[in-house]
Amino acid sequence: MQKGKVDIERIRRYVNGELSPREMYALERRAQQDPALMDVILGMERETQDVHAANLVAIRKRIAARAQRSGLRRLVPAQRWAIAATVLVAFTVGTLWFTQWQTLEENQPEIASAPAGTEAPRTEEQAIARKSDDQAEADDTATKPLPPSIASAAKKAVPQTKRRLAAGPTTAPVEQPTARDIPPTHARDTSSPSVRTAATLRPPILVDTAEVRQTAHVLRDDTPEVRTRGMRQTAQTVSLTGPDSLPIATQPDARTHSEVAGMGYGNESNLEIGDQPEPLGGWRVYSRYLKKGIRQTEGRKGAVTLTFTIDDEGSPIDIQITHTTHPALSKRAMELVREGPKWKPGKNGERQAELQVKF
Amino acid sequence: MGWLSKSKKNVDDDDILLRRYRETGDLAVLAALFDAHAEMVYYVCMRYLQDSERSKDAVMQIFEELIHKVNKQDIQKFASWLYVLSRNHCLMQLRSEKNRQQISIDEFVEFPLPVHPEDDVEEKERQLSQLERCMERLPEKQKRSVDLFYLNEKCYKEIAEITGYSMNEVKSYIQNGKRNLKLCMEGSDAKR
């Protein structure tokens, strides 16, 4: 007999008393060395053969049923993707809502300045083409076709161009459109996307989307490359070939773009991410911890922003709520931070931290 | 039920089915493989759980465990591997029970007997005399059962007839006697 492969028919004959004493002894002796054999013998002796037979029929049926169900189970990967996609969508919408809510009072348009950017250079070109024409008419053309959702940057850009045209129509062709440079912090204030180009207009140009956007529409008809960069997005480089507008889907930056957003760079300064205090063990661990804690706080939804200081031992002290949607959530958020993992100061010793906990 | 025969073919079948399952991921293949051993798994469960309803459920749980583990482990001999998986599953189940009155794990036999170095004749002689001393120390019923089984090569039934003990008594005397012998031998080895 193969070791490990139990000869069940022989055991059955043994249990039924059909074997000779020599055969019985041989099996018993072998069972002393082979635990599998021993177990099967002892197991079989527990019940009558009738019970075993009925049980085995039932077991075989169950196995067959289980195997058939596997046909359905093959859908599972697809379902998993569906769930993942749903979660991603919900998450994206949630984050978008969250960031929009943050800057609600600033009331900024949903879509970046793509159409505006598109219009500005064209209008300008038209204007240049008609530089001998009536200036007022050129102005009209410049302002008229702009869609309602233009960002202010582009709005400003157009009059500028016009002014330039008005000043010196002969030099106008040399000028390139929409060369505005707005520093990111400034951009936050106005909450308008800014398009930064070098005066000489060498690619790539930088498009700073000051707030989180899912898409940033940018058009350049003479620029092969556009680079976008958002505060909470990863940088993306996209090649431009045609003159039409090109949607650039930026990837949310996992580090800050999570449900629990670390915001050391809030309104106090434009700290780099490395400068703000970090939880010991990293953001991933910390946000997992928070999520777990949040799951225990059932029901109410909302968000709490709090600031705190890291003491010498890394514990968060002096925890203060700067914004909350409900006092109960504030209490829970403070508990979570106070009882949570320790922190380490930022690279340059920054001990102040700001954190948003979203329920 | 061809799988019950002793032929080498069965082992090959196991290997073929296992390989095919790993290639295709088709659960029907794994079910066929498991089905061939389901009886063994069931009896192992019966032996430990001592209840046919629980054993039926345990067989299915072991099948689920098999699905989970079959691709994660290197399986040389499927039958042996499945036996260990099944036994461990049952023991875990027993261990996790708060009420362990049904059966004590201590009752289970220890396998296998320690292998003694047999190259040294003197050493072997010493061990034999040690074994005899240990045998003498065994309780009478254990000594008699072990003696009849190991030295006189009598089967349980014959021992029961000779001694008048019940079959279950014979089995437990042999198991306990074997364990006591082992402890006695280990104890003398340690003292040496």
Coordinates of C-alpha atoms in Angstrom, one line a residue:
Chain A
M1 CA 0.0 0.0 0.0
Q2 CA 1.2 3.5 -0.8
K3 CA 2.1 5.4 2.3
G4 CA -0.6 8.0 2.9
K5 CA -3.0 6.3 0.5
V6 CA -5.3 4.3 2.7
D7 CA -6.8 1.1 1.4
I8 CA -10.3 1.7 2.6
E9 CA -11.8 -1.4 1.2
R10 CA -9.4 -3.5 3.3
I11 CA -10.2 -1.5 6.4
R12 CA -13.9 -2.1 5.7
R13 CA -13.3 -5.8 5.6
Y14 CA -11.3 -5.5 8.8
V15 CA -14.0 -3.6 10.6
N16 CA -16.6 -6.1 9.3
G17 CA -14.5 -8.9 10.7
E18 CA -13.9 -10.5 7.4
L19 CA -10.1 -10.7 7.8
S20 CA -8.1 -13.6 9.3
P21 CA -6.2 -13.0 12.5
R22 CA -3.0 -12.7 10.6
E23 CA -4.4 -10.1 8.2
M24 CA -5.9 -8.3 11.1
Y25 CA -2.6 -8.2 12.9
A26 CA -0.8 -7.0 9.8
L27 CA -3.2 -4.1 9.5
E28 CA -3.1 -3.3 13.2
R29 CA 0.6 -3.3 13.2
R30 CA 0.8 -1.1 10.2
A31 CA -1.7 1.3 11.8
Q32 CA 0.7 1.7 14.7
Q33 CA 3.2 3.2 12.2
D34 CA 0.7 5.0 9.9
P35 CA -1.4 7.6 11.6
A36 CA -3.7 7.9 8.6
L37 CA -4.5 4.3 8.6
M38 CA -5.1 4.3 12.3
D39 CA -7.4 7.3 12.1
V40 CA -9.4 5.8 9.3
I41 CA -9.8 2.5 11.2
L42 CA -10.9 4.3 14.3
G43 CA -13.2 6.6 12.4
M44 CA -14.9 3.8 10.6
E45 CA -15.5 2.0 13.8
R46 CA -17.5 4.9 15.2
E47 CA -20.6 4.1 13.2
T48 CA -22.2 1.4 11.2
Q49 CA -21.5 0.9 7.6
D50 CA -25.0 2.0 6.7
V51 CA -24.5 5.4 8.3
H52 CA -21.2 5.8 6.6
A53 CA -22.7 4.9 3.2
A54 CA -25.5 7.4 3.6
N55 CA -23.0 10.1 4.7
L56 CA -20.7 9.4 1.9
V57 CA -23.5 9.8 -0.6
A58 CA -24.4 13.1 0.9
I59 CA -20.8 14.3 0.9
R60 CA -20.3 13.4 -2.8
K61 CA -23.5 15.3 -3.6
R62 CA -22.2 18.3 -1.7
I63 CA -18.8 18.2 -3.4
A64 CA -20.5 18.0 -6.8
A65 CA -22.8 20.9 -6.0
R66 CA -19.8 22.9 -4.7
A67 CA -17.9 22.2 -7.9
Q68 CA -20.8 23.3 -10.1
R69 CA -21.1 26.5 -8.2
S70 CA -17.6 27.3 -9.3
G71 CA -19.1 28.1 -12.7
L72 CA -20.7 31.0 -11.1
R73 CA -17.7 31.8 -9.0
R74 CA -15.8 32.6 -12.2
L75 CA -17.8 35.8 -12.3
V76 CA -16.2 36.8 -9.1
P77 CA -13.2 38.5 -10.7
A78 CA -15.5 40.6 -12.8
Q79 CA -17.6 41.4 -9.7
R80 CA -14.5 42.4 -7.9
W81 CA -13.5 44.8 -10.6
A82 CA -17.0 46.2 -10.6
I83 CA -16.8 46.7 -6.8
A84 CA -13.4 48.3 -7.1
A85 CA -14.6 50.6 -9.9
T86 CA -17.6 51.6 -7.8
V87 CA -15.5 52.3 -4.8
L88 CA -13.1 54.3 -6.9
V89 CA -15.9 56.3 -8.4
A90 CA -17.5 56.9 -5.0
F91 CA -14.2 57.8 -3.6
T92 CA -13.4 60.2 -6.4
V93 CA -16.7 61.9 -6.2
G94 CA -16.3 62.1 -2.4
T95 CA -12.9 63.6 -2.7
L96 CA -14.1 66.1 -5.3
W97 CA -17.0 67.0 -3.2
F98 CA -14.7 67.4 -0.2
T99 CA -12.2 69.6 -2.0
Q100 CA -15.0 71.7 -3.5
W101 CA -16.6 72.1 -0.1
Q102 CA -13.3 73.3 1.2
T103 CA -13.2 76.1 -1.2
L104 CA -16.9 76.6 -1.5
E105 CA -16.8 80.3 -0.5
E106 CA -14.4 80.8 -3.3
N107 CA -17.1 79.5 -5.7
Q108 CA -14.9 78.5 -8.5
P109 CA -15.9 77.0 -11.8
E110 CA -15.9 73.3 -12.3
I111 CA -13.8 73.1 -15.4
A112 CA -10.5 74.6 -15.9
S113 CA -9.7 77.2 -18.5
A114 CA -9.6 75.1 -21.6
P115 CA -12.2 76.8 -23.7
A116 CA -10.9 80.2 -22.6
G117 CA -7.3 79.2 -23.4
T118 CA -8.6 78.0 -26.7
E119 CA -10.4 81.2 -27.5
A120 CA -7.8 83.6 -26.4
P121 CA -5.1 82.8 -28.9
R122 CA -7.5 82.4 -31.7
T123 CA -9.2 85.7 -31.0
E124 CA -5.8 87.2 -30.9
E125 CA -4.9 85.8 -34.2
Q126 CA -8.1 87.1 -35.7
A127 CA -7.3 90.4 -34.2
I128 CA -3.9 90.4 -35.6
A129 CA -5.1 89.4 -38.9
R130 CA -7.4 92.3 -38.8
K131 CA -5.0 94.8 -37.4
S132 CA -5.8 97.2 -40.1
D133 CA -9.5 96.8 -39.3
D134 CA -11.6 98.7 -36.9
Q135 CA -10.2 98.2 -33.5
A136 CA -13.5 98.1 -31.8
E137 CA -14.7 95.3 -34.0
A138 CA -11.6 93.3 -33.0
D139 CA -12.4 93.9 -29.4
D140 CA -15.9 92.6 -29.9
T141 CA -14.7 89.4 -31.5
A142 CA -12.3 88.9 -28.7
T143 CA -14.9 89.1 -26.0
K144 CA -18.0 87.7 -27.7
P145 CA -17.4 83.9 -28.2
L146 CA -16.2 83.1 -24.7
P147 CA -18.3 80.4 -23.0
P148 CA -19.7 81.1 -19.6
S149 CA -17.4 78.8 -17.7
I150 CA -14.1 80.6 -18.3
A151 CA -11.7 80.8 -15.6
S152 CA -10.6 84.2 -14.5
A153 CA -7.1 83.8 -15.7
A154 CA -8.1 83.5 -19.2
K155 CA -10.5 86.4 -18.8
K156 CA -7.7 88.5 -17.7
A157 CA -5.5 87.2 -20.5
V158 CA -7.8 88.4 -23.2
P159 CA -8.0 92.0 -22.3
Q160 CA -4.3 92.0 -21.9
T161 CA -3.8 90.8 -25.4
K162 CA -6.2 93.4 -26.6
R163 CA -4.3 96.1 -24.8
R164 CA -1.2 94.9 -26.4
L165 CA -2.8 95.0 -29.8
A166 CA -4.1 98.4 -29.2
A167 CA -0.7 99.6 -28.2
G168 CA 1.4 98.3 -31.0
P169 CA -0.4 96.6 -33.8
T170 CA 2.8 96.2 -35.9
T171 CA 4.6 94.1 -33.3
A172 CA 1.7 92.0 -32.4
P173 CA 2.6 88.8 -34.3
V174 CA 5.7 88.4 -32.3
E175 CA 3.8 88.2 -29.1
Q176 CA 2.6 84.9 -27.8
P177 CA -0.7 84.6 -26.0
T178 CA -1.6 84.1 -22.3
A179 CA 1.8 84.3 -20.7
R180 CA 0.7 84.6 -17.2
D181 CA 2.6 83.5 -14.2
I182 CA 0.7 82.9 -11.1
P183 CA 2.5 81.3 -8.1
P184 CA 0.6 78.3 -6.7
T185 CA -0.1 80.0 -3.4
H186 CA -1.6 82.9 -5.2
A187 CA -3.5 80.6 -7.3
R188 CA -5.1 79.2 -4.3
D189 CA -6.4 82.5 -3.3
T190 CA -8.1 83.2 -6.6
S191 CA -8.8 79.6 -7.0
S192 CA -8.4 80.0 -10.7
P193 CA -6.3 77.7 -12.7
S194 CA -3.3 79.5 -14.1
V195 CA -1.4 78.7 -17.2
R196 CA 2.3 79.4 -16.9
T197 CA 4.4 79.8 -20.0
A198 CA 7.8 81.0 -20.5
A199 CA 7.9 84.3 -22.4
T200 CA 9.7 82.5 -25.2
L201 CA 7.1 79.8 -25.1
R202 CA 9.4 76.8 -25.1
P203 CA 7.6 73.5 -24.3
P204 CA 6.8 72.1 -21.9
I205 CA 4.5 74.7 -20.4
L206 CA 3.3 74.2 -16.9
V207 CA -0.4 74.1 -16.2
D208 CA -0.9 74.5 -12.5
T209 CA -4.3 73.3 -11.5
A210 CA -4.5 75.0 -8.2
E211 CA -7.2 72.7 -6.9
V212 CA -8.0 69.1 -7.5
R213 CA -9.5 68.5 -10.8
Q214 CA -10.3 65.4 -12.5
T215 CA -9.6 66.8 -15.9
A216 CA -7.8 69.8 -17.0
H217 CA -8.4 71.0 -20.5
V218 CA -5.5 72.8 -22.1
L219 CA -5.0 73.8 -25.6
R220 CA -2.0 74.9 -27.4
D221 CA -1.8 74.7 -31.1
D222 CA 1.9 75.1 -31.3
T223 CA 3.1 73.3 -28.2
P224 CA 3.9 69.6 -28.4
E225 CA 3.8 68.9 -24.7
V226 CA 1.7 70.0 -21.8
R227 CA 2.5 69.2 -18.3
T228 CA -0.1 69.4 -15.6
R229 CA 0.5 69.6 -12.0
G230 CA -2.0 69.9 -9.2
M231 CA -1.7 70.2 -5.5
R232 CA -3.0 66.8 -4.9
Q233 CA -2.4 65.2 -8.2
T234 CA 0.5 63.5 -9.7
A235 CA 2.2 65.3 -12.5
Q236 CA 1.2 64.2 -16.0
T237 CA 2.8 64.8 -19.3
V238 CA 0.8 64.6 -22.4
S239 CA 1.8 65.1 -25.9
L240 CA -0.3 67.5 -28.0
T241 CA -0.6 66.9 -31.7
G242 CA -3.7 68.6 -32.8
P243 CA -5.1 72.1 -32.1
D244 CA -8.1 70.8 -30.4
S245 CA -8.5 70.7 -26.7
L246 CA -7.2 67.6 -25.0
P247 CA -8.6 66.3 -21.7
I248 CA -5.9 65.2 -19.4
A249 CA -7.0 62.9 -16.6
T250 CA -4.7 63.4 -13.7
Q251 CA -4.2 60.6 -11.3
P252 CA -5.1 61.3 -7.7
D253 CA -2.0 61.3 -5.6
A254 CA -2.4 58.4 -3.2
R255 CA -0.4 60.2 -0.5
T256 CA -2.6 63.1 0.0
H257 CA -5.6 62.3 -2.0
S258 CA -7.0 59.8 0.4
E259 CA -10.2 59.9 2.3
V260 CA -8.2 61.0 5.2
A261 CA -6.3 63.8 3.8
G262 CA -3.2 65.0 5.5
M263 CA -3.0 68.8 5.1
G264 CA 0.1 70.1 6.7
Y265 CA 0.2 72.5 3.8
G266 CA -3.1 74.1 4.5
N267 CA -3.4 77.8 4.8
E268 CA -0.4 78.4 7.0
S269 CA 2.2 78.1 4.3
N270 CA 3.0 76.2 1.2
L271 CA 5.0 73.6 3.1
E272 CA 6.3 70.8 1.0
I273 CA 4.9 67.4 1.9
G274 CA 8.1 66.2 3.5
D275 CA 8.1 69.2 5.8
Q276 CA 5.0 68.4 7.7
P277 CA 5.0 66.0 10.5
E278 CA 4.3 62.4 9.6
P279 CA 2.8 59.6 11.5
L280 CA 5.3 57.0 12.6
G281 CA 4.8 54.1 10.3
G282 CA 3.7 56.3 7.5
W283 CA 0.5 57.7 6.1
R284 CA -0.8 54.4 4.8
V285 CA -0.7 52.8 8.2
Y286 CA -2.2 55.9 9.8
S287 CA -5.0 56.2 7.4
R288 CA -5.8 52.6 7.8
Y289 CA -5.9 53.2 11.6
L290 CA -8.2 56.1 11.1
K291 CA -10.5 54.2 8.8
K292 CA -10.8 51.4 11.2
G293 CA -11.7 53.9 14.0
I294 CA -14.1 55.6 11.7
R295 CA -15.8 52.4 10.9
Q296 CA -16.6 52.0 14.6
T297 CA -18.2 55.4 14.6
E298 CA -21.3 54.4 12.8
G299 CA -23.9 56.5 11.2
R300 CA -23.1 60.2 11.0
K301 CA -21.1 61.5 8.1
G302 CA -19.0 64.6 8.1
A303 CA -15.5 65.9 8.4
V304 CA -13.4 67.3 11.1
T305 CA -10.2 69.3 10.6
L306 CA -7.9 69.6 13.6
T307 CA -4.5 70.9 14.3
F308 CA -2.1 69.6 16.9
T309 CA 1.5 69.8 18.0
I310 CA 3.9 66.9 18.2
D311 CA 5.6 66.7 21.6
D312 CA 9.1 65.3 22.3
E313 CA 7.8 61.8 22.5
G314 CA 5.9 62.1 19.3
S315 CA 2.5 62.2 20.9
P316 CA 0.0 64.7 19.5
I317 CA -0.8 67.3 22.1
D318 CA -2.8 70.5 22.1
I319 CA -5.3 69.1 19.7
Q320 CA -7.7 71.7 18.4
I321 CA -10.6 71.5 16.1
T322 CA -10.5 74.1 13.4
H323 CA -13.5 72.9 11.5
T324 CA -16.2 70.3 12.1
T325 CA -19.6 69.3 10.9
H326 CA -20.7 67.9 14.2
P327 CA -19.5 68.1 17.8
A328 CA -19.8 64.3 18.3
L329 CA -17.5 63.8 15.4
S330 CA -15.0 66.3 16.8
K331 CA -14.8 64.3 20.0
R332 CA -14.3 61.1 18.1
A333 CA -11.7 62.6 15.8
M334 CA -9.8 64.0 18.8
E335 CA -9.9 60.6 20.5
L336 CA -8.6 58.9 17.4
V337 CA -5.7 61.3 17.0
R338 CA -4.9 61.3 20.7
E339 CA -5.0 57.5 21.0
G340 CA -3.5 56.9 17.6
P341 CA 0.0 56.2 16.4
K342 CA 2.8 58.6 17.4
W343 CA 4.2 61.2 15.0
K344 CA 7.5 62.4 13.9
P345 CA 8.3 66.0 13.2
G346 CA 8.7 67.2 9.6
K347 CA 12.1 67.3 8.0
N348 CA 12.9 70.8 9.2
G349 CA 11.5 70.1 12.6
E350 CA 8.0 71.2 11.9
R351 CA 5.9 70.1 14.8
Q352 CA 2.6 71.7 13.9
A353 CA 0.3 69.4 11.9
E354 CA -3.1 69.8 10.4
L355 CA -5.2 66.8 9.7
Q356 CA -8.6 66.2 8.3
V357 CA -10.6 63.2 9.4
K358 CA -13.5 62.4 7.2
F359 CA -16.3 60.3 8.5
Chain B
M1 CA -14.5 2.2 -7.1
G2 CA -11.2 1.7 -8.8
W3 CA -9.4 4.3 -6.7
L4 CA -9.5 2.0 -3.7
S5 CA -7.1 -0.4 -5.3
K6 CA -3.5 -0.3 -4.4
S7 CA -2.1 0.2 -7.8
K8 CA 0.3 3.0 -8.5
K9 CA -2.1 4.4 -11.0
N10 CA -4.0 6.1 -8.3
V11 CA -1.1 8.2 -7.2
D12 CA -0.5 9.1 -10.9
D13 CA -4.1 10.0 -11.2
D14 CA -3.7 12.4 -8.2
D15 CA -0.7 14.0 -9.8
I16 CA -2.5 14.4 -13.2
L17 CA -5.6 15.9 -11.6
L18 CA -3.6 18.2 -9.4
R19 CA -1.5 19.4 -12.3
R20 CA -4.6 19.9 -14.5
Y21 CA -6.3 21.9 -11.8
R22 CA -3.3 24.1 -11.4
E23 CA -3.2 24.7 -15.1
T24 CA -6.9 25.3 -15.6
G25 CA -8.2 26.4 -12.2
D26 CA -11.3 24.3 -13.0
L27 CA -12.9 23.5 -9.7
A28 CA -14.5 20.4 -11.2
V29 CA -11.1 18.9 -11.6
L30 CA -10.2 19.6 -7.9
A31 CA -13.6 18.2 -6.9
A32 CA -12.8 15.0 -8.8
L33 CA -9.5 14.8 -7.0
F34 CA -11.0 15.4 -3.6
D35 CA -13.8 13.1 -4.3
A36 CA -11.3 10.2 -4.7
H37 CA -10.1 10.9 -1.1
A38 CA -13.4 12.0 0.4
E39 CA -13.9 8.7 2.1
M40 CA -10.6 8.9 3.8
V41 CA -11.2 12.5 4.9
Y42 CA -14.6 11.6 6.2
Y43 CA -13.3 8.7 8.3
V44 CA -10.5 10.8 9.7
C45 CA -13.1 13.4 10.7
M46 CA -15.2 10.6 12.2
R47 CA -12.3 9.5 14.2
Y48 CA -11.6 12.9 15.7
L49 CA -15.0 14.6 15.8
Q50 CA -16.8 11.4 16.6
D51 CA -20.1 12.6 15.1
S52 CA -21.3 11.9 11.7
E53 CA -23.1 15.2 11.1
R54 CA -20.1 17.2 12.2
S55 CA -17.9 15.0 10.1
K56 CA -20.0 15.7 7.0
D57 CA -19.7 19.4 7.5
A58 CA -16.0 19.1 8.3
V59 CA -15.4 17.3 5.0
M60 CA -16.8 20.3 3.1
Q61 CA -14.9 22.7 5.2
I62 CA -11.7 20.8 4.4
F63 CA -12.6 21.0 0.7
E64 CA -12.8 24.7 1.0
E65 CA -9.5 24.8 2.8
L66 CA -8.1 22.7 0.1
I67 CA -9.3 25.2 -2.6
H68 CA -7.6 27.9 -0.6
K69 CA -4.3 26.0 0.0
V70 CA -3.8 23.8 -2.9
N71 CA -2.0 26.4 -5.0
K72 CA 0.0 27.8 -2.1
Q73 CA 1.8 24.7 -1.1
D74 CA 4.1 22.2 -2.7
I75 CA 2.3 18.9 -2.6
Q76 CA 4.4 15.9 -3.1
K77 CA 1.9 13.2 -2.2
F78 CA -1.6 14.5 -2.3
A79 CA -3.1 11.7 -0.2
S80 CA -0.6 12.3 2.7
W81 CA -0.9 16.0 2.4
L82 CA -4.7 15.8 2.5
Y83 CA -4.6 13.6 5.5
V84 CA -2.5 16.0 7.4
L85 CA -4.7 18.9 6.3
S86 CA -7.8 17.0 7.4
R87 CA -6.4 15.9 10.8
N88 CA -5.2 19.4 11.5
H89 CA -8.6 20.8 10.6
C90 CA -10.3 18.4 13.0
L91 CA -7.8 19.1 15.8
M92 CA -8.2 22.8 15.3
Q93 CA -11.9 22.4 15.5
L94 CA -11.6 20.4 18.7
R95 CA -9.1 22.9 20.2
S96 CA -11.3 25.8 19.4
E97 CA -14.2 24.3 21.2
K98 CA -14.8 25.6 24.7
N99 CA -16.4 22.4 25.7
R100 CA -13.7 19.8 25.2
Q101 CA -15.4 17.1 27.2
Q102 CA -16.1 15.1 24.1
I103 CA -12.5 14.0 23.6
S104 CA -9.2 14.9 25.0
I105 CA -6.4 15.4 22.5
D106 CA -4.1 13.6 24.9
E107 CA -5.8 10.4 24.0
F108 CA -4.5 10.5 20.6
V109 CA -1.6 8.3 19.6
E110 CA 1.8 9.7 19.0
F111 CA 3.5 8.7 15.8
P112 CA 5.8 7.3 14.9
L113 CA 7.9 5.6 17.4
P114 CA 11.3 7.3 17.7
V115 CA 13.8 5.7 15.4
H116 CA 16.7 4.4 17.4
P117 CA 20.2 4.3 16.0
E118 CA 20.8 0.7 15.2
D119 CA 24.4 0.7 13.9
D120 CA 25.8 0.1 17.3
V121 CA 25.2 -3.4 18.7
E122 CA 26.2 -2.4 22.2
E123 CA 23.8 0.5 22.1
K124 CA 21.1 -1.7 20.8
E125 CA 21.7 -4.2 23.5
R126 CA 21.6 -1.5 26.1
Q127 CA 18.3 -0.2 24.7
L128 CA 16.7 -3.7 24.7
S129 CA 17.5 -4.2 28.3
Q130 CA 16.3 -0.7 29.0
L131 CA 13.1 -1.6 27.2
E132 CA 12.7 -4.7 29.3
R133 CA 13.1 -2.7 32.4
C134 CA 10.5 -0.2 31.2
M135 CA 8.1 -3.0 30.3
E136 CA 8.4 -4.3 33.8
R137 CA 7.3 -0.9 35.1
L138 CA 4.2 -0.8 33.0
P139 CA 0.8 -1.5 34.7
E140 CA -0.1 -5.1 34.4
K141 CA -2.9 -4.7 31.8
Q142 CA -0.7 -2.5 29.6
K143 CA 2.2 -4.8 29.9
R144 CA 0.2 -7.8 28.9
S145 CA -1.5 -6.1 25.9
V146 CA 1.8 -4.7 24.6
D147 CA 3.5 -8.0 25.1
L148 CA 0.8 -9.9 23.2
F149 CA 0.7 -7.3 20.4
Y150 CA 4.3 -6.5 19.8
L151 CA 6.1 -9.6 20.9
N152 CA 3.5 -12.3 20.3
E153 CA 2.0 -10.6 17.2
K154 CA -1.6 -11.2 18.2
C155 CA -4.3 -9.0 16.7
Y156 CA -6.6 -7.0 18.9
K157 CA -9.4 -9.5 18.7
E158 CA -7.1 -12.4 19.7
I159 CA -5.8 -10.3 22.6
A160 CA -9.3 -9.5 23.7
E161 CA -10.1 -13.2 23.6
I162 CA -7.0 -14.2 25.5
T163 CA -7.2 -11.6 28.2
G164 CA -10.9 -11.1 28.5
Y165 CA -10.5 -7.3 28.0
S166 CA -12.9 -5.6 25.6
M167 CA -11.6 -4.5 22.2
N168 CA -11.5 -0.9 23.2
E169 CA -9.6 -1.7 26.4
V170 CA -7.1 -3.6 24.4
K171 CA -6.6 -0.7 22.0
S172 CA -6.2 1.8 24.8
Y173 CA -3.8 -0.4 26.8
I174 CA -1.6 -0.8 23.7
Q175 CA -1.6 2.9 23.0
N176 CA -1.0 3.9 26.6
G177 CA 1.6 1.2 27.1
K178 CA 3.4 2.4 24.0
R179 CA 3.4 5.9 25.2
N180 CA 4.6 5.0 28.6
L181 CA 7.3 2.9 27.1
K182 CA 8.4 5.9 25.0
L183 CA 8.4 8.2 28.0
C184 CA 10.3 5.7 30.0
M185 CA 12.9 5.3 27.3
E186 CA 13.3 9.0 26.8
G187 CA 13.6 9.5 30.5
S188 CA 16.4 7.0 30.8
D189 CA 18.1 8.5 27.8
A190 CA 18.0 11.9 29.4
K191 CA 19.4 10.5 32.7
R192 CA 22.3 8.9 30.9

